[in-house]
PDB file of C-alpha atoms in Angstrom:
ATOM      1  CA  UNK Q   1       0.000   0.000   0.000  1.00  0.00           C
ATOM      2  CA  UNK Q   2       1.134   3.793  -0.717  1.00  0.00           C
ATOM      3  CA  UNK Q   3      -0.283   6.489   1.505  1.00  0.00           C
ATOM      4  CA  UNK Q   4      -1.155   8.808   1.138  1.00  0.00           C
ATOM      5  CA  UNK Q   5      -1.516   9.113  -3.242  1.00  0.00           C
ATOM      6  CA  UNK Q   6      -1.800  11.425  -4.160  1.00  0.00           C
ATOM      7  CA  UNK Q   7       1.622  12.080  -2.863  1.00  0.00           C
ATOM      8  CA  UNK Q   8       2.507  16.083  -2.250  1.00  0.00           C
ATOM      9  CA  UNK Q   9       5.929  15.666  -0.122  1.00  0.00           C
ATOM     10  CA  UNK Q  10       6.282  12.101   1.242  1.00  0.00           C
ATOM     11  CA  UNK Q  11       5.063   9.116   1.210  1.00  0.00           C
ATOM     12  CA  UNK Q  12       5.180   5.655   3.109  1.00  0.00           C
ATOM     13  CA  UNK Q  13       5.120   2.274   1.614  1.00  0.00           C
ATOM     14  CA  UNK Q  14       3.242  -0.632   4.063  1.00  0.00           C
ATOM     15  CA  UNK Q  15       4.847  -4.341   3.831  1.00  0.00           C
ATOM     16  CA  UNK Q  16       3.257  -7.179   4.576  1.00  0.00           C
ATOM     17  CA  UNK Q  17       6.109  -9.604   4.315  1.00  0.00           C
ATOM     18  CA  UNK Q  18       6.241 -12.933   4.592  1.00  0.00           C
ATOM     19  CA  UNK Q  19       9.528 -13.627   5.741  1.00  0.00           C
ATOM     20  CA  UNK Q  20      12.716 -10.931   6.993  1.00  0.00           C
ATOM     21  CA  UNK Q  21      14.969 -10.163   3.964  1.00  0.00           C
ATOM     22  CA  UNK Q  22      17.190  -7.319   2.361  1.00  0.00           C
ATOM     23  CA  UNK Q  23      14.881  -5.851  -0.328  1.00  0.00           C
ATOM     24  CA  UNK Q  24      15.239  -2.730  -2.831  1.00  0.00           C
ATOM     25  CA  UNK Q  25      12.886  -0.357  -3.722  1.00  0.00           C
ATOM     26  CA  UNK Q  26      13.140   1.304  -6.879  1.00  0.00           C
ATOM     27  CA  UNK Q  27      10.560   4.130  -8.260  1.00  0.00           C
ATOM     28  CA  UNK Q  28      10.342   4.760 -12.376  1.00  0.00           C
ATOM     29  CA  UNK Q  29       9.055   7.888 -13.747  1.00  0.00           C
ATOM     30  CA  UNK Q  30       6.191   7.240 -16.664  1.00  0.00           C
ATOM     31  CA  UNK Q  31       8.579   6.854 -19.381  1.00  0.00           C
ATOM     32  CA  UNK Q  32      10.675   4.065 -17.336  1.00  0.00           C
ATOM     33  CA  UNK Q  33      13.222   5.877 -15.685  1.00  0.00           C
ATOM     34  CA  UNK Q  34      14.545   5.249 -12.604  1.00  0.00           C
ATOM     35  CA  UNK Q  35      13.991   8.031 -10.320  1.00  0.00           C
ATOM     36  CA  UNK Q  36      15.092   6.568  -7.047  1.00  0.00           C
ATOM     37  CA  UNK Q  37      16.370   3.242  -5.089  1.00  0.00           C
ATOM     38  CA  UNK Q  38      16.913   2.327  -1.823  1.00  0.00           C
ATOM     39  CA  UNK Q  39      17.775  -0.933  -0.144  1.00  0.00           C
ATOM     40  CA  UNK Q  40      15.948  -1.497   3.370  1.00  0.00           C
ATOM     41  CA  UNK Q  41      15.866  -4.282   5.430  1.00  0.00           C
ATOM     42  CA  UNK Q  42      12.232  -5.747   5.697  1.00  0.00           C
ATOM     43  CA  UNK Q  43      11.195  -7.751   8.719  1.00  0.00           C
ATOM     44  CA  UNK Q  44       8.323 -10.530   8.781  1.00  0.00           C
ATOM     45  CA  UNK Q  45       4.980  -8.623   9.424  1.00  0.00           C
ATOM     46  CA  UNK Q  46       4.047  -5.334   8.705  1.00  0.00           C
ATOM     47  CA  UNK Q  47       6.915  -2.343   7.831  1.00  0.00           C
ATOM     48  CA  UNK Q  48       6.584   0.879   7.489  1.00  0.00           C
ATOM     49  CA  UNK Q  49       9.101   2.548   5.048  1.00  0.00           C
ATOM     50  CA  UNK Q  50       9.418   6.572   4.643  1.00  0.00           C
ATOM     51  CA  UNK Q  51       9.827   7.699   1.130  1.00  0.00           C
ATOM     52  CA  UNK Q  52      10.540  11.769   0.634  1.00  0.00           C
ATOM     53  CA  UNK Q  53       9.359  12.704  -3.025  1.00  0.00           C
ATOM     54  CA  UNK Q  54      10.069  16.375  -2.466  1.00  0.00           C
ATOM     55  CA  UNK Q  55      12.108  16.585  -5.762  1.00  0.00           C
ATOM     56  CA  UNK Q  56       9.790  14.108  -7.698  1.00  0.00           C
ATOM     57  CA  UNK Q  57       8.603  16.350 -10.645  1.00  0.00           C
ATOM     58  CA  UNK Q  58       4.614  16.221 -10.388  1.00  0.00           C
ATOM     59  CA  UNK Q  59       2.972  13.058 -12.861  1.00  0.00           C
ATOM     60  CA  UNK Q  60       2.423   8.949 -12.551  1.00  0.00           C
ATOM     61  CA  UNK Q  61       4.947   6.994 -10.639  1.00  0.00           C
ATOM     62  CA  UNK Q  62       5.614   3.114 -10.367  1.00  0.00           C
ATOM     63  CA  UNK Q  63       6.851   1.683  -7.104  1.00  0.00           C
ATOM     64  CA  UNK Q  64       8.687  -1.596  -7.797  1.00  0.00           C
ATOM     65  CA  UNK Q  65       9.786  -3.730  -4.407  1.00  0.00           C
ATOM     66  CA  UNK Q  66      12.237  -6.541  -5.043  1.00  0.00           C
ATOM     67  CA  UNK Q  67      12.728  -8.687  -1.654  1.00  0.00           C
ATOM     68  CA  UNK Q  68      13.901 -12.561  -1.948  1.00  0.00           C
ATOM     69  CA  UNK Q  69      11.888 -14.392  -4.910  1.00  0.00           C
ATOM     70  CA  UNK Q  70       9.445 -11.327  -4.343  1.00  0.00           C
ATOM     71  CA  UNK Q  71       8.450  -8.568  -6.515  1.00  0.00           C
ATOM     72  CA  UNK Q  72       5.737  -6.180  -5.790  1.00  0.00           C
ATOM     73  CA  UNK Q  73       4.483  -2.755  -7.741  1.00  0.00           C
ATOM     74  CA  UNK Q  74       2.288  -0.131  -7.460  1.00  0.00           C
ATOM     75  CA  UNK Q  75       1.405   3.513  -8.533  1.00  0.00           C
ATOM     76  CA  UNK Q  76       1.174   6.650  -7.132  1.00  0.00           C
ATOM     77  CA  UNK Q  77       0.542  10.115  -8.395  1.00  0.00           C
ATOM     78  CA  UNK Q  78       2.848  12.864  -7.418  1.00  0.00           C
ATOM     79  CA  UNK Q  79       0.960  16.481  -7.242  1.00  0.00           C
ATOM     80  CA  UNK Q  80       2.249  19.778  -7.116  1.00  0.00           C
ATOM     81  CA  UNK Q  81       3.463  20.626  -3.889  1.00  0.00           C
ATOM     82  CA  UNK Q  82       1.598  23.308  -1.609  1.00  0.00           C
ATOM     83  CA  UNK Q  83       3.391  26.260  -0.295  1.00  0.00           C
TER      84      UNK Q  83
END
């Protein structure tokens, strides 16, 4: 899950995982580039990770997570930031 999306300034990414592991997370832009990556460690159960998209330009986003045998995705929308 990605809350909250739309996204303005940050983000957080909720885990369910089956089993602890290393994983990466990687986001891609609309036309398939990769716009950030982080690797996190990811514990059995729920996680909570903190994503800051401050700098993300505003548009569609892919979230890929790669942990194990394991690949997850999902969207968000960045919006204009309020100041």
């Amino acid at each position: 899950n990605i809350f909250p999306n739309p996204v303005s300034q940050n983000f957080k990414l909720k885990i369910n995982a089956e089993f602890s592991s290393f994983g990466l997370i990687n986001i891609y832009g609309l036309l398939g580039n990769k716009v950030y990556s982080t690797a996190t460690f990811i514990t059995e159960g729920d996680n909570i990770v903190n994503v800051n998209a401050v700098d993300f330009s505003p548009g569609l986003y892919s979230v890929e997570l790669i942990y194990g045998k394991n690949v997850r995705r999902g969207l968000f929308i960045k919006e204009w930031c309020k100041v």
